[in-house]
Every structure is written in C-alpha cells, then in structure tokens.
Coordinates of C-alpha atoms (C1' of nucleotides) in Angstrom, one line a residue:
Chain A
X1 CA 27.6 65.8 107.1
X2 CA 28.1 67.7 104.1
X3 CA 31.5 67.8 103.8
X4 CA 33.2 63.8 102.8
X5 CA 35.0 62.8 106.0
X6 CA 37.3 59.9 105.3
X7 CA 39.0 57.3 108.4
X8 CA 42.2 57.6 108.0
X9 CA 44.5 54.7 109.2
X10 CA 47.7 57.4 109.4
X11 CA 46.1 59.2 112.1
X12 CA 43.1 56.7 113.3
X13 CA 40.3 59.1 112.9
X14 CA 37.8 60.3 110.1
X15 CA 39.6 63.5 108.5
X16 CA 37.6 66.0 106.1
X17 CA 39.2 65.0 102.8
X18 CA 40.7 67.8 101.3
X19 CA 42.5 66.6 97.9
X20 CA 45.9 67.8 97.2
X21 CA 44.9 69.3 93.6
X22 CA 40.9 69.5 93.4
X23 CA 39.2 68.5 91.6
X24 CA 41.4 65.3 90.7
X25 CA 42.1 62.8 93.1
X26 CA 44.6 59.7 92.9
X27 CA 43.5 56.3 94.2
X28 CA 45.7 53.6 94.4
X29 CA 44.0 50.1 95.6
X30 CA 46.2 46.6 95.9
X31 CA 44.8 44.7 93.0
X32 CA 45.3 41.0 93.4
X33 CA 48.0 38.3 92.7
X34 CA 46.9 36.2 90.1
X35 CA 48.4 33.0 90.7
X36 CA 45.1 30.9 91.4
X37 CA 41.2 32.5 90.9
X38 CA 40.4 35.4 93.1
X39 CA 38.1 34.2 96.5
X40 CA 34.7 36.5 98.1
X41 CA 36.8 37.5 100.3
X42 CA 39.2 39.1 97.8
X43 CA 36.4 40.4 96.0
X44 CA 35.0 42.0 99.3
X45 CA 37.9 44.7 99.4
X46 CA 37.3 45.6 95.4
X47 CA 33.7 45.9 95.8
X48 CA 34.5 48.3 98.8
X49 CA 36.7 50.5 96.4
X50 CA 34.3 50.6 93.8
X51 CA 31.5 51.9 96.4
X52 CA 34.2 54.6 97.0
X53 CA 35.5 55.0 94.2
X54 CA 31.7 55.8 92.2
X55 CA 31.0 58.0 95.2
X56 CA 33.7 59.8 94.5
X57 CA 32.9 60.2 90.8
X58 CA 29.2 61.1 92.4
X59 CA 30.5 63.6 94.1
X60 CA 32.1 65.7 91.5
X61 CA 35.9 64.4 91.9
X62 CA 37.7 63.8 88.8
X63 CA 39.2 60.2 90.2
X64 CA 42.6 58.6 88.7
X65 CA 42.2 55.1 89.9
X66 CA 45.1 52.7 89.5
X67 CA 44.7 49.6 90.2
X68 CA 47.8 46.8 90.1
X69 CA 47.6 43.7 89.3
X70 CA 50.8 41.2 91.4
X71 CA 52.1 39.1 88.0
X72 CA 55.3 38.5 89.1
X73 CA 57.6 37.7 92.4
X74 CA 55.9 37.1 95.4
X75 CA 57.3 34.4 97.1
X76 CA 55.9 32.3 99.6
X77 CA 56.5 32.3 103.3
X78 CA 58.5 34.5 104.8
X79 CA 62.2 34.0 103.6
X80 CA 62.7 35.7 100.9
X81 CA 64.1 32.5 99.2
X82 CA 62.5 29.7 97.0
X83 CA 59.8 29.8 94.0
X84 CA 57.7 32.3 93.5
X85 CA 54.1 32.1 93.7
X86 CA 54.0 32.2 89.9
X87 CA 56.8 29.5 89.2
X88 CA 55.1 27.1 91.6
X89 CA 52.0 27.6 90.1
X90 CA 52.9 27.1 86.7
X91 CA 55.0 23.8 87.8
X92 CA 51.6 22.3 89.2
X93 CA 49.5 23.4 85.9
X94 CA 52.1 22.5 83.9
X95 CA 51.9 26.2 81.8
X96 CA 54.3 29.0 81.8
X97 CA 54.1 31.7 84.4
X98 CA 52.6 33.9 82.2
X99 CA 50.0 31.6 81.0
X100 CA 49.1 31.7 84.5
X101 CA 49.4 35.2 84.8
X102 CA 46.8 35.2 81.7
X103 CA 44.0 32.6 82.8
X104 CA 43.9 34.3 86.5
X105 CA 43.5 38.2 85.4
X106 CA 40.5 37.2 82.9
X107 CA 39.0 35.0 85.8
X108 CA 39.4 38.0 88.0
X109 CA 38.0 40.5 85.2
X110 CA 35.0 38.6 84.7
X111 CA 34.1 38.3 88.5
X112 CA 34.8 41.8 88.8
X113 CA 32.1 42.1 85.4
X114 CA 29.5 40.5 87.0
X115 CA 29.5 41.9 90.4
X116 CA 29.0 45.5 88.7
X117 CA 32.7 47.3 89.4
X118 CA 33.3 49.7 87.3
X119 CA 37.1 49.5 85.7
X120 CA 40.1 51.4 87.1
X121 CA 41.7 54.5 85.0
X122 CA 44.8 52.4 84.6
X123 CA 45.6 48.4 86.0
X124 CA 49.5 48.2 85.8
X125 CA 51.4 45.3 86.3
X126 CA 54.5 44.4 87.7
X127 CA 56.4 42.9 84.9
X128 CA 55.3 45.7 82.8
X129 CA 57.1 47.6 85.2
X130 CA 60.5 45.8 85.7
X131 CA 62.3 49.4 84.7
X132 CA 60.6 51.5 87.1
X133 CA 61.2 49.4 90.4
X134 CA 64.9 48.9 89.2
X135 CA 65.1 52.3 89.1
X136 CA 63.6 53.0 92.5
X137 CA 65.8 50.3 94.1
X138 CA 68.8 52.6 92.9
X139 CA 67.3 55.5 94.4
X140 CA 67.4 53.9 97.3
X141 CA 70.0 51.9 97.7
X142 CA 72.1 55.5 96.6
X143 CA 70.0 57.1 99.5
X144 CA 71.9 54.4 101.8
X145 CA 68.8 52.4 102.8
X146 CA 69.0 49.2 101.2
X147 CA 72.4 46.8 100.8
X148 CA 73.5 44.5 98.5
X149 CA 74.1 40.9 99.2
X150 CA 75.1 38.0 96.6
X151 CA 73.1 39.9 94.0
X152 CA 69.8 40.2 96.5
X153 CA 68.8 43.7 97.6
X154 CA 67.5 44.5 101.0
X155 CA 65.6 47.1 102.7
X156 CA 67.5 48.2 105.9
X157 CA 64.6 49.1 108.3
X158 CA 67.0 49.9 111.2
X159 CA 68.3 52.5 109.1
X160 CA 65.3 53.9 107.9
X161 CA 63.9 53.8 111.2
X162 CA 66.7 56.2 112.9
X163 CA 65.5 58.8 110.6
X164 CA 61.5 58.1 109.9
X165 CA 58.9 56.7 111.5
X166 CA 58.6 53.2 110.5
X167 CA 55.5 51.7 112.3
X168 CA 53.4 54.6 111.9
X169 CA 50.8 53.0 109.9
X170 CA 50.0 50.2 112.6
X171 CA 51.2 52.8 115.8
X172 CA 53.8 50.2 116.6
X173 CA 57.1 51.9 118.4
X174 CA 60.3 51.3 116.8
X175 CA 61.2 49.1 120.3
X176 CA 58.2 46.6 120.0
X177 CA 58.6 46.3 116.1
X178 CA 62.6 45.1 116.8
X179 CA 61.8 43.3 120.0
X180 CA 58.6 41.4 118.9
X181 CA 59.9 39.6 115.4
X182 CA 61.0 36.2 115.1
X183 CA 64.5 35.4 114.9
X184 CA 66.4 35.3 111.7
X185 CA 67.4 31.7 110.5
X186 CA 71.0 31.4 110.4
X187 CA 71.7 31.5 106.4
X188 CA 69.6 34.2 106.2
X189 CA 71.5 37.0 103.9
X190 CA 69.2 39.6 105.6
X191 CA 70.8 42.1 108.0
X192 CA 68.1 42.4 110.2
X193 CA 65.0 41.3 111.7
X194 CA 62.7 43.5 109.8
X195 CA 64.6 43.5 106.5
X196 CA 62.6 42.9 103.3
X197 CA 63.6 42.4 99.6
X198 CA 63.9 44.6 97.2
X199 CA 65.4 42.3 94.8
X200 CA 66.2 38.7 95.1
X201 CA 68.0 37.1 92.8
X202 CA 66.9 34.3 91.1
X203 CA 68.1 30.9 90.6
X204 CA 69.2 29.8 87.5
X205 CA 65.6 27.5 87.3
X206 CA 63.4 30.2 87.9
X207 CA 60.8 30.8 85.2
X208 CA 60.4 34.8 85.4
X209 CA 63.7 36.6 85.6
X210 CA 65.1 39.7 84.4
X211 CA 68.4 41.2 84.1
X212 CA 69.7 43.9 86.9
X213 CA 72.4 45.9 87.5
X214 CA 73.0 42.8 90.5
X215 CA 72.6 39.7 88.2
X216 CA 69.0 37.7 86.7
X217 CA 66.2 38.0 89.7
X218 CA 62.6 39.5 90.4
X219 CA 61.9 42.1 92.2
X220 CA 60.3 41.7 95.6
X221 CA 56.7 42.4 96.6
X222 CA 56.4 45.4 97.8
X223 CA 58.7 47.2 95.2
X224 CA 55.7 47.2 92.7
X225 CA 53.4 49.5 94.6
X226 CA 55.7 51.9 95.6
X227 CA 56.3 52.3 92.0
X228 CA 53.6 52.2 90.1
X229 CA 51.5 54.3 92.5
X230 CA 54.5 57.0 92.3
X231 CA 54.5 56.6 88.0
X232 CA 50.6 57.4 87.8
X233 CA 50.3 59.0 90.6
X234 CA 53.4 61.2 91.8
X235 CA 55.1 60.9 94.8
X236 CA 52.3 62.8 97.2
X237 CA 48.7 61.3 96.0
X238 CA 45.6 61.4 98.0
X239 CA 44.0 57.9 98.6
X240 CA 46.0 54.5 98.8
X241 CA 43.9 51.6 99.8
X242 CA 43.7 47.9 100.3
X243 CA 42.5 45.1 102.8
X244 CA 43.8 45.3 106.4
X245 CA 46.1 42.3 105.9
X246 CA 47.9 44.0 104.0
X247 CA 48.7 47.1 106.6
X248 CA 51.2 45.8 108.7
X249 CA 53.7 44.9 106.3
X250 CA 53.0 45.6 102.6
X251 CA 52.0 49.2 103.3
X252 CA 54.3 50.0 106.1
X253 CA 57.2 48.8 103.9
X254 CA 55.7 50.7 101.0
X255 CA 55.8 53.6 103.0
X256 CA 59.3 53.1 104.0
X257 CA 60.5 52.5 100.4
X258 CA 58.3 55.8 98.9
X259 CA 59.9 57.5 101.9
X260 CA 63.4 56.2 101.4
X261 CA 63.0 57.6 97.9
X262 CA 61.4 60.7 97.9
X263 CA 61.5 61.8 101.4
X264 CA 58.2 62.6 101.4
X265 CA 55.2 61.2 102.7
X266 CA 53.9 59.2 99.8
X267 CA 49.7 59.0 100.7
X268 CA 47.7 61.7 102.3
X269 CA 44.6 59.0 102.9
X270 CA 45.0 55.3 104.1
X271 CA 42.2 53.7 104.0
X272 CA 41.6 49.5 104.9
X273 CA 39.1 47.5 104.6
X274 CA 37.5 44.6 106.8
X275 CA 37.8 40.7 106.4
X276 CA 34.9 38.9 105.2
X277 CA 34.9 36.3 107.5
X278 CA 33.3 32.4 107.8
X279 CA 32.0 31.4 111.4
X280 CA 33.3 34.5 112.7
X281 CA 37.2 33.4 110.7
X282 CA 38.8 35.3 108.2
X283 CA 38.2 33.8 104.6
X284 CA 41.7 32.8 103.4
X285 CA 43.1 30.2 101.2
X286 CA 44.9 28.6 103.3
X287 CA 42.0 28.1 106.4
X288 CA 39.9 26.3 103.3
X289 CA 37.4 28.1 103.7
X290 CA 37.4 30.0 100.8
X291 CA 34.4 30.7 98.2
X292 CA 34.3 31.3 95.0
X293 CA 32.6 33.6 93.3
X294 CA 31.3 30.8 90.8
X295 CA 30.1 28.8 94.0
X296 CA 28.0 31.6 95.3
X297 CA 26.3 32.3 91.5
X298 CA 26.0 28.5 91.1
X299 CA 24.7 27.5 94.5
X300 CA 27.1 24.4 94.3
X301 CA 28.9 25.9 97.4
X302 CA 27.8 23.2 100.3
X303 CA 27.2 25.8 103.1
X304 CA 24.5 27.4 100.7
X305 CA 21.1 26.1 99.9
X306 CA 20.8 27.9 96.8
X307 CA 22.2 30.4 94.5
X308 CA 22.5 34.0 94.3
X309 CA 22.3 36.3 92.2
X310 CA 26.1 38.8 92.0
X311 CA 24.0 41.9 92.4
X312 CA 22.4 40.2 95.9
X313 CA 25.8 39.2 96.8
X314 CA 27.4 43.3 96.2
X315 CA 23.9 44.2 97.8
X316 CA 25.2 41.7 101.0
X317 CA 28.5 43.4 100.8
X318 CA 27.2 47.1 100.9
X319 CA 25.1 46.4 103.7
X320 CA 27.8 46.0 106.4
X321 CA 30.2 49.1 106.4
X322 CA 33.9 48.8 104.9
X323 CA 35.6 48.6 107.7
X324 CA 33.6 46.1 109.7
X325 CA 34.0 42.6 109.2
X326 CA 31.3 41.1 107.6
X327 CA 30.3 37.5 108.4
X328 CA 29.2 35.1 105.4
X329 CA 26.2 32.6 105.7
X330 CA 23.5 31.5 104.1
X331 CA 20.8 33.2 106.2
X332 CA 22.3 36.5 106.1
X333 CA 22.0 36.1 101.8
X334 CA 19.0 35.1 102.0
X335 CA 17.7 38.5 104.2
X336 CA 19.6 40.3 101.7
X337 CA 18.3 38.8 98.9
X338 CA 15.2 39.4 100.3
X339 CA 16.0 43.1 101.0
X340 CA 17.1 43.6 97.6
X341 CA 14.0 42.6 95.5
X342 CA 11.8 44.8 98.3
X343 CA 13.9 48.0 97.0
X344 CA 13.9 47.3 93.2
X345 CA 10.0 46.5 93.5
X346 CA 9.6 50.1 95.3
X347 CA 11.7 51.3 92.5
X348 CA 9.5 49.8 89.8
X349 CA 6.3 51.0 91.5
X350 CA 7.3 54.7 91.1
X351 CA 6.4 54.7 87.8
X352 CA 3.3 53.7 88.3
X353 CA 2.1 55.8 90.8
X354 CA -0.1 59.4 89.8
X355 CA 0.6 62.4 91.3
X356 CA -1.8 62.8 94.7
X357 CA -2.3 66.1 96.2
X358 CA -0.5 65.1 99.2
X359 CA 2.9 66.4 100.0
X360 CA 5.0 64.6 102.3
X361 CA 8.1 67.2 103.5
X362 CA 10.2 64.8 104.8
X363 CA 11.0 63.3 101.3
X364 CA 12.5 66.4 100.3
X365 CA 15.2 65.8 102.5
X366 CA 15.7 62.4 101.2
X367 CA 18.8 63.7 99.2
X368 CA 20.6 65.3 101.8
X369 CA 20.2 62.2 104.0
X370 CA 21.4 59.8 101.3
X371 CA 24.3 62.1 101.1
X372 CA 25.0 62.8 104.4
X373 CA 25.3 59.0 105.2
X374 CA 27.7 58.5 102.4
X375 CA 29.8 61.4 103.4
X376 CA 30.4 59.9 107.0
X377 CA 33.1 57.8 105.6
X378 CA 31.5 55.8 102.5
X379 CA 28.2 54.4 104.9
X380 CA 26.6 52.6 102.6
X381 CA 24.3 50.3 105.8
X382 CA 22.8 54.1 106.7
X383 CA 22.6 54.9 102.9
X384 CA 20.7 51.5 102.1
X385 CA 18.4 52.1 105.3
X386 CA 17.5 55.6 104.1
X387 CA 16.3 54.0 100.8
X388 CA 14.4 51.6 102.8
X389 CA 12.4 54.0 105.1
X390 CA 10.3 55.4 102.3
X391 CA 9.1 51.9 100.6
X392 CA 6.7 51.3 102.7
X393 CA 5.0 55.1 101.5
X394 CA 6.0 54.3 97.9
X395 CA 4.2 50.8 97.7
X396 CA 1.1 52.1 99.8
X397 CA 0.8 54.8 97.5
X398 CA 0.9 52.6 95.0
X399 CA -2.2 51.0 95.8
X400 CA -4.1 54.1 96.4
X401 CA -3.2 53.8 100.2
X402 CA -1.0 56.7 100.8
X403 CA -0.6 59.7 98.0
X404 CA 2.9 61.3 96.7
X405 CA 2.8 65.0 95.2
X406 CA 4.3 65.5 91.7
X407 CA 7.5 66.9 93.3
X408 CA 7.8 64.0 95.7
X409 CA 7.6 61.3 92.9
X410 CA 10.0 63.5 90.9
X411 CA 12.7 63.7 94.0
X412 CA 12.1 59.6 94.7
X413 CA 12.8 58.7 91.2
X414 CA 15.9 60.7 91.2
X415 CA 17.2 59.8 94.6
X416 CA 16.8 56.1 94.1
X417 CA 17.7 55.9 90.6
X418 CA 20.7 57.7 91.9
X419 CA 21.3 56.2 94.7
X420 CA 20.9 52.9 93.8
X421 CA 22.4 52.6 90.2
X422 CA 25.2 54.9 90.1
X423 CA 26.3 54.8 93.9
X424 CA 25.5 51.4 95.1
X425 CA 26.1 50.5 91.9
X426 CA 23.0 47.6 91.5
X427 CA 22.0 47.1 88.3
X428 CA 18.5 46.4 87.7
X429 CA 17.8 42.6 87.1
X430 CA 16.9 42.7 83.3
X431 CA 16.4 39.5 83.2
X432 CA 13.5 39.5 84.5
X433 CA 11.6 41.8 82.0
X434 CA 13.2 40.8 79.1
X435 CA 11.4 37.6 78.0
X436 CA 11.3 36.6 74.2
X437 CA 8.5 37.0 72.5
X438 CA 7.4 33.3 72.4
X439 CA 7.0 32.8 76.3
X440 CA 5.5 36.0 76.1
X441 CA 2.4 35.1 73.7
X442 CA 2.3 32.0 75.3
X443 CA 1.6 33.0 78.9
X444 CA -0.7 35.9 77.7
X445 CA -2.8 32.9 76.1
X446 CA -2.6 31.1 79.2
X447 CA -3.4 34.1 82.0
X448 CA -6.5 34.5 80.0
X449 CA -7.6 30.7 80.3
X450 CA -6.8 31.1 83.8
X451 CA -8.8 34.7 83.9
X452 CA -11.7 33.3 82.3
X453 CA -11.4 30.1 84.6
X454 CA -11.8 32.8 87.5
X455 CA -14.5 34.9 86.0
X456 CA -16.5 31.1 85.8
X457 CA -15.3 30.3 89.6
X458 CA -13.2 26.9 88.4
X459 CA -10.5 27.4 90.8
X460 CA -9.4 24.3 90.8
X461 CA -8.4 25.0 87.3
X462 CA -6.7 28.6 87.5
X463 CA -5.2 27.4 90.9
X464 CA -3.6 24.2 89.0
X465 CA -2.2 26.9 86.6
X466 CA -0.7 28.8 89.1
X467 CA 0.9 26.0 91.0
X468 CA 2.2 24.4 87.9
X469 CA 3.7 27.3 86.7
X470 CA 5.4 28.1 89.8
X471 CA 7.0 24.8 89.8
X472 CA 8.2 25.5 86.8
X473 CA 9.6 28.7 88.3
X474 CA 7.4 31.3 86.6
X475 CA 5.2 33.2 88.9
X476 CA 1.6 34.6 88.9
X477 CA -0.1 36.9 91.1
X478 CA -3.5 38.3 91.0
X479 CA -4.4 41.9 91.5
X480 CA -7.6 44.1 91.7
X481 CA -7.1 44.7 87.8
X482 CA -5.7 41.4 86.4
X483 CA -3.0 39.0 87.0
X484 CA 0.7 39.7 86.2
X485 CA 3.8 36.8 86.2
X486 CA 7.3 36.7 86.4
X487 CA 10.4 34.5 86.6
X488 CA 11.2 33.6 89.8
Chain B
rG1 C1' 53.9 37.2 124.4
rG2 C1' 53.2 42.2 121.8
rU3 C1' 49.8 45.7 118.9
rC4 C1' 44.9 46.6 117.9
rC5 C1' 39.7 45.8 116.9
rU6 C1' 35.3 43.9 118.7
rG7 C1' 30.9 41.7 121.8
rU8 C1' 23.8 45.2 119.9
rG9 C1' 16.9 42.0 119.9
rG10 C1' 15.6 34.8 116.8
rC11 C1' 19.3 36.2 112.5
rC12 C1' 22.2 40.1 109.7
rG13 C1' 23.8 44.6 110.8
rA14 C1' 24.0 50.8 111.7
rG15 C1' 24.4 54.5 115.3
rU16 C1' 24.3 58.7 119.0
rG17 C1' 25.7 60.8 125.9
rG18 C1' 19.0 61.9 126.8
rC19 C1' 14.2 61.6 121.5
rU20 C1' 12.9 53.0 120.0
rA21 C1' 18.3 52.9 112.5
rG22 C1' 17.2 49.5 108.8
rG23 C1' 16.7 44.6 106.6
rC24 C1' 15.3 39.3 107.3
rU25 C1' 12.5 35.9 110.3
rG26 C1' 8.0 35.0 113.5
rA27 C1' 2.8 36.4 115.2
rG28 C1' -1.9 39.1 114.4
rC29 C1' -4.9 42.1 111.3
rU30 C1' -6.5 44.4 106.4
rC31 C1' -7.0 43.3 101.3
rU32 C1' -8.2 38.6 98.7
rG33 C1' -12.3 32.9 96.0
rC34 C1' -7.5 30.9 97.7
rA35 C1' -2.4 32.1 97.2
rA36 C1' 1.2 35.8 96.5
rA37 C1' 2.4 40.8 96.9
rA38 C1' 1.5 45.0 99.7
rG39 C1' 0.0 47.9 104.1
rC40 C1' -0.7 48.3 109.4
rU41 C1' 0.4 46.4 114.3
rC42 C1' 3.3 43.4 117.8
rC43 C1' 8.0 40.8 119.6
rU44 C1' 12.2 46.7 121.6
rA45 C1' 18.4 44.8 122.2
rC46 C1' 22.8 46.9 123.4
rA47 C1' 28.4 40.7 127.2
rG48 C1' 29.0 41.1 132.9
rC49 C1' 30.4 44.1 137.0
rG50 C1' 31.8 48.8 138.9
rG51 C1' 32.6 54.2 138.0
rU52 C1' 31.8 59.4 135.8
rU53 C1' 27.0 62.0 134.8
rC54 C1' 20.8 65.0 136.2
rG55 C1' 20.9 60.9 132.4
rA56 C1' 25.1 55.8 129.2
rA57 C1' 24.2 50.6 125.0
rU58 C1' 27.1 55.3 123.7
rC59 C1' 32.7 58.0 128.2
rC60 C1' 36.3 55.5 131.9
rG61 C1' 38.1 50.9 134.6
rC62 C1' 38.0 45.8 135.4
rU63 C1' 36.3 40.7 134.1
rC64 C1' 34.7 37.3 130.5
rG65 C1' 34.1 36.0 125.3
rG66 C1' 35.3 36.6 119.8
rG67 C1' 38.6 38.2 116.0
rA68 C1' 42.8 40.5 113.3
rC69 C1' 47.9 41.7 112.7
rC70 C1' 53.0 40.7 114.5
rU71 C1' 54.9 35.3 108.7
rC72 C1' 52.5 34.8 102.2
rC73 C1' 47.3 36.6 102.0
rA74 C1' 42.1 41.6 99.8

RNA sequence: GGUCCUGUGGCCGAGUGGCUAGGCUGAGCUCUGCAAAAGCUCCUACAGCGGUUCGAAUCCGCUCGGGACCUCCA
C-alpha cells in the first residue's frame, strides 16, 4: 500500500486517510485518570498511539497531539452521585486531591519515559479547563439538549437522538440503546435512561469544586474531551483515539455533546485499540489482575520468572497489531525478549560487515515493504517480520557466509535504523556498551589470561573463567579472531 | 437478553480466495578444544460440520468454544 489506510470505527472499514488541512493533522488520544498508578494495560493503548503517532511524524505529517490527562470528576459507578474518584482517593491516602492528582501524573510520566513514548504537543487537564466545559455546557443546554436539575446538568440523549445519530460509533439503533439499559433507580434526578452529567453538583464535603452558573460542583466525565479536543483542535479534527472500553459510552457521548454544540461531526477518524488481556481476560483493576509497569521491570510480578527490560516489553506490545487483543504471559516475553536481542545483534553486525560483490535485489525493496506494512493501518507484526527476514543474510554475511553489495549495506542500515529507532521506537540498549573504564581494564586483563590459558590448552582454567563469570552475569564468547564479553 | 469481535502449528502472533508470514521453543547438521553465538535443515497449522467456487484457513450458513461492550475503566 502506498497510500496510509486507517480503520475507522465510524464506518467499520480501513479508509485512505486524507487530512482535513495537510499537512497538519490533530490527534486527540484519552490520556488517563490519575487517581491510583497507571496498569500495562493502560500503557498498552499509549504505546499504540505513540507507534501511530511517530509514524505519522515518519511519514511527513506535521502531527498536533493532545493528550488529556482526567484530574478531576469522575465518579464511580454509574449514578452520577457520590465521591469522586479523586475525593475518595485522597480520603484513603490521607492527601488532598491534588496531591493525588500530582504523585499519579509523574508515576505515569515516568512509565511513559521508560517505555520510549515520545511526549504529546500539548497534555491538558481538566481542572485547567473548568472555563471551557462551563462554557460548552451553556452551549448546549441553550441548544436545548441538556436540563437542569437541583443545580446538576444533564445530557438529554432522547433529544439529541430525534435529530442525530446517537449510537453511530458502536452501530447500535436508537430502539436497542432505549430498550436494552437498566432501569433508572427511583431518586434518580436523571430524565432518562441514557442521560449523562454534564455537571453535578457537589456536596458541600467535596474536596474539588468550582463555582457555576448552577451552584459549587465538577463537571462530569465526558465534558473534558469534548472540550479540550475542540480548544486545540477545532470542532472538525482528523484522528480521536483511545482504548475500546471507552467506545460505547465516553466517545459516543462525546460525540453527542461536540454535536449538540457545534452541529458538526467532531472527528473524521476513530480509531480503538485492543485490551491486553491475562488468561484470555481483560487486565483491569478491578478483576486484580492488574500489572505494574514496576512489576514487569522488577520481575517481582509472581506470574513472571524474571524481569524485563521496557524496551522488550514495547517490543511485546508492537508485535500483536492494535486492534487485536494481546494476551500477557511469561512465555510470550520471553520469545519476545528473545526476538528483540536477535534484531539489535543483526543491527550491530551491519557495521561490521565489508562490502562483497554480491547484490541481492530483493533488499532494495526492503523500504517499500517496511512501508507498505505500516501503511495498512499502523501493522507493526508485518513491519517487525519484514525486519526479521533479512537477519539471517545479514549475520551470514557477517561471518563471511553470504556477501552484501555497498548499496545493500547502505539501504539495511537505513531501513533498520529507521525502522527500528524512529518508527518502532526501540532504543538501543546502551547499557550494554557503556561500561566504566574499570570493569573494562579489568576484563581485558582477564580475557588475556584466559586467551593465553587457550593458546597453552588449560581448559579447565579458561572454562572456570567463563563459567564464573557468567554467574556473575557477564558473558564471554569465543570467536575465530578472539573472545568478546558482555553483560547479560 | 442485546450489540459486536474472535477461534491459526508446542507457544506467541500476521495474512491473502490459488504461490508454506515472522518470532520463540524442540530435533538434526555445520562451525568449534568445549560452550555460546551464527548459518542450514526438519516439525507445515488454520475449531467442527455443511455450502458457494475449477480452487477456501481466507466468502456464506449452522454448531461448539473464547472474549469485549451494553455500568467506572486504556
């Protein structure tokens, strides 16, 4: 494919993406609510974006990408009454919401650090953008969507839905959205079945409240998106993303409340992505059976046997496609772990290798390939097994098995430099070059004992180096022209 | 109950109406003092049952299994 063709969840199909005002594009991606530290699965969706969102950068696209961040509101369950997520939070640490707010976004920063995601152009929050939902809520409720009840404000979906579409996003018909709800508890202030919050006014102990045209309250969930994305972004942008769980209700109400606004449809380009899942389960918080990041790095999770490196875990995540679900275990790290340190050592060995007369045609179409799997709706799997089909050639040639032309090392190095670092987004693991100059001297002192050892055939003492060594963690291989060693 | 997705070799995972993705694991060989690494080779699958087709894992139907959403969640 040489055009990008993007899957759509407005119309269920991969669409040529055409953006409304090329080169720029405007991405909008559900950040997270930082009430408690960000899970894999979590991470999963903004490791997605980032694939996308450096691809598009690759490709020549000038990318706004906002990305919120949920500080405020967001109550739990379904009721649109209670705490928030925030105030509850901060009761059971004993800190104020925002102190919350604070530890949670730099958790979430750092994982997002480690695991190589580049930063959005702008990461709004909500309570920096009280003013702009209140004004939005106007808009609507002028429009004659929304209603006002004991200083609450509600989104009428019955309303909406005699004029728009609402279930468009999930291709639910107005009938089976009203018929297939649960029924409304008997306080409840809302109207009907469907109806969200816009506002909901907040008791006189709530810890975050500001002042409205209605009385003190927060706004509600959904609000924030829908107004943020239309402050950076305009009311028509190209790309609005976020993890499937969020499509049935927080976009489709989005929708409705961009719509109720500004009449127009807000996003040209929805795109979801896929669960990571445990034993075949979507990871949540609430199933327990959430990881941490930390868990995974440390190897103190108890379903793993070890640690892994972030880049191995993004690696894991690339090779399953964003909208599939991917399934977590141990064994399927371990492959990819595996994988990983087979394509950086391929990578390495191109500098090594001389020129050979030998031309081999098919890498010239390496590039093309590399694009044309990414351009089939962001496939990273296909991208990563393209790399992977010419290692084998590259390490043969590398031991004077195979031989590359000058143009064929020239178009590898590129490619998979490329490819690798600026799409993929792996970083090379310095660590394992960058040794002080201490250990250095020292193990250059001892690969000659051992090399002399060799030369005199006392294996038993250049094999008790080697052995102790790797027990220690540092490895040593031999080769036809001396030994080399590295940290394992 | 409703909406929808999905079922690929030991494991993870792409994909197309006809030409064995790829990775990991396992086995054999080459190289090697031995290891390791690397190369080569082998193990060749598409849940089941029907149908459409010259031909289907790929399209359609049914059956069985798994999952998501419909309620806070990336």
């Amino acid at each position: 494919m040489s055009q990008l063709y993007i899957y759509n969840t407005l119309s269920r199909t991969k669409e040529v993406f055409a953006p409304i005002n090329p080169p720029f594009v405007g991405m909008y991606v559900c950040g997270p609510t930082v009430y408690n530290d960000v899970h894999l699965g979590n991470c999963r969706t903004f490791v997605s974006f980032d694939l996308i969102y450096r691809y598009l950068l690759f490709s020549g696209y000038k990318v706004r990408y906002v990305r919120n961040i949920t500080d405020a509101g967001h109550l739990e369950g379904d009721r649109d009454e209670g705490d928030d997520k925030f105030t509850k939070r901060a009761r059971l640490e004993q800190l104020e919401p925002m102190e919350i707010v604070q530890k949670y976004t730099l958790g979430f920063h750092d994982v997002m650090k480690v695991l190589n995601t580049l930063p959005p152009s702008i990461e709004p929050t909500a309570t920096g953008h009280i003013c702009e939902q209140l004004e939005m809520i106007k808009t609507i409720l002028e429009a004659g969507y929304a209603y006002i009840v004991n200083g609450s404000v509600y989104f009428d979906v019955e309303r909406f839905s005699s004029v728009f579409d609402y279930g468009a996003l999930t291709n639910r018909k107005r009938e089976e959205l009203f018929e297939n709800t649960r029924e409304l508890h008997g306080q409840d202030e809302k109207r009907g079945r469907l109806d969200f919050a816009l506002w909901i006014k907040a008791k006189p102990e709530t810890l975050m409240q500001w002042p409205s045209p209605w009385g003190w309250g927060f706004p509600g969930w959904h609000i924030e998106c829908s107004a943020m994305s239309k402050k950076y972004l305009g009311e028509t942008f190209d790309i609005h993303g976020g993890g499937m769980d969020l499509q049935a209700t927080h976009h489709t109400n989005e929708i409705a409340q961009s719509k109720a606004c500004c009449k127009d449809e807000p996003v040209k380009y929805w795109m979801h992505t896929n669960m990571l899942t445990v034993n075949g389960t979507r990871m949540s918080k609430s199933a327990g059976n959430g990881f941490l990041p930390q868990e995974l790095f440390s190897g103190t999770h108890a379903l793993l046997e070890k640690a892994y490196h972030p880049m191995t875990v993004r690696f894991f995540m690339l090779q399953t496609h964003y909208r599939s679900t991917l399934d977590f275990s141990n064994d399927a790290l371990q492959a990819s772990e595996k994988g990983l340190q087979r394509l950086w050592n391929a990578v390495n060995a191109l500098s090594k290798i001389k020129p050979g007369k030998q031309h081999h045609n098919s890498i010239d179409q390496l590039d093309t390939m590399c694009k044309a799997a990414m351009n089939d709706d962001f496939n990273s799997p296909v991208l990563i097994a393209t790399l992977f089909e010419h290692t084998a050639l590259i390490n043969a040639a590398a031991e004077g098995k195979a031989e590359l032309s000058q143009d064929n090392l020239n178009t590898l190095k590129h490619v998979y430099n490329q490819y690798m670092v600026e799409v993929l987004g792996l970083t090379p693991q310095a660590l394992k070059t960058e040794y002080s100059r201490a250990l250095q001297s020292a193990m250059n002192l001892l690969l000659q004992i051992r090399t002399d050892a060799k030369t005199q055939r006392h294996f038993e003492l250049s094999d008790h180096i080697r052995k102790n060594l790797e027990a220690g963690g540092i490895r040593i291989q031999d080769h036809k022209d001396g030994s080399t060693w590295d940290v394992m």
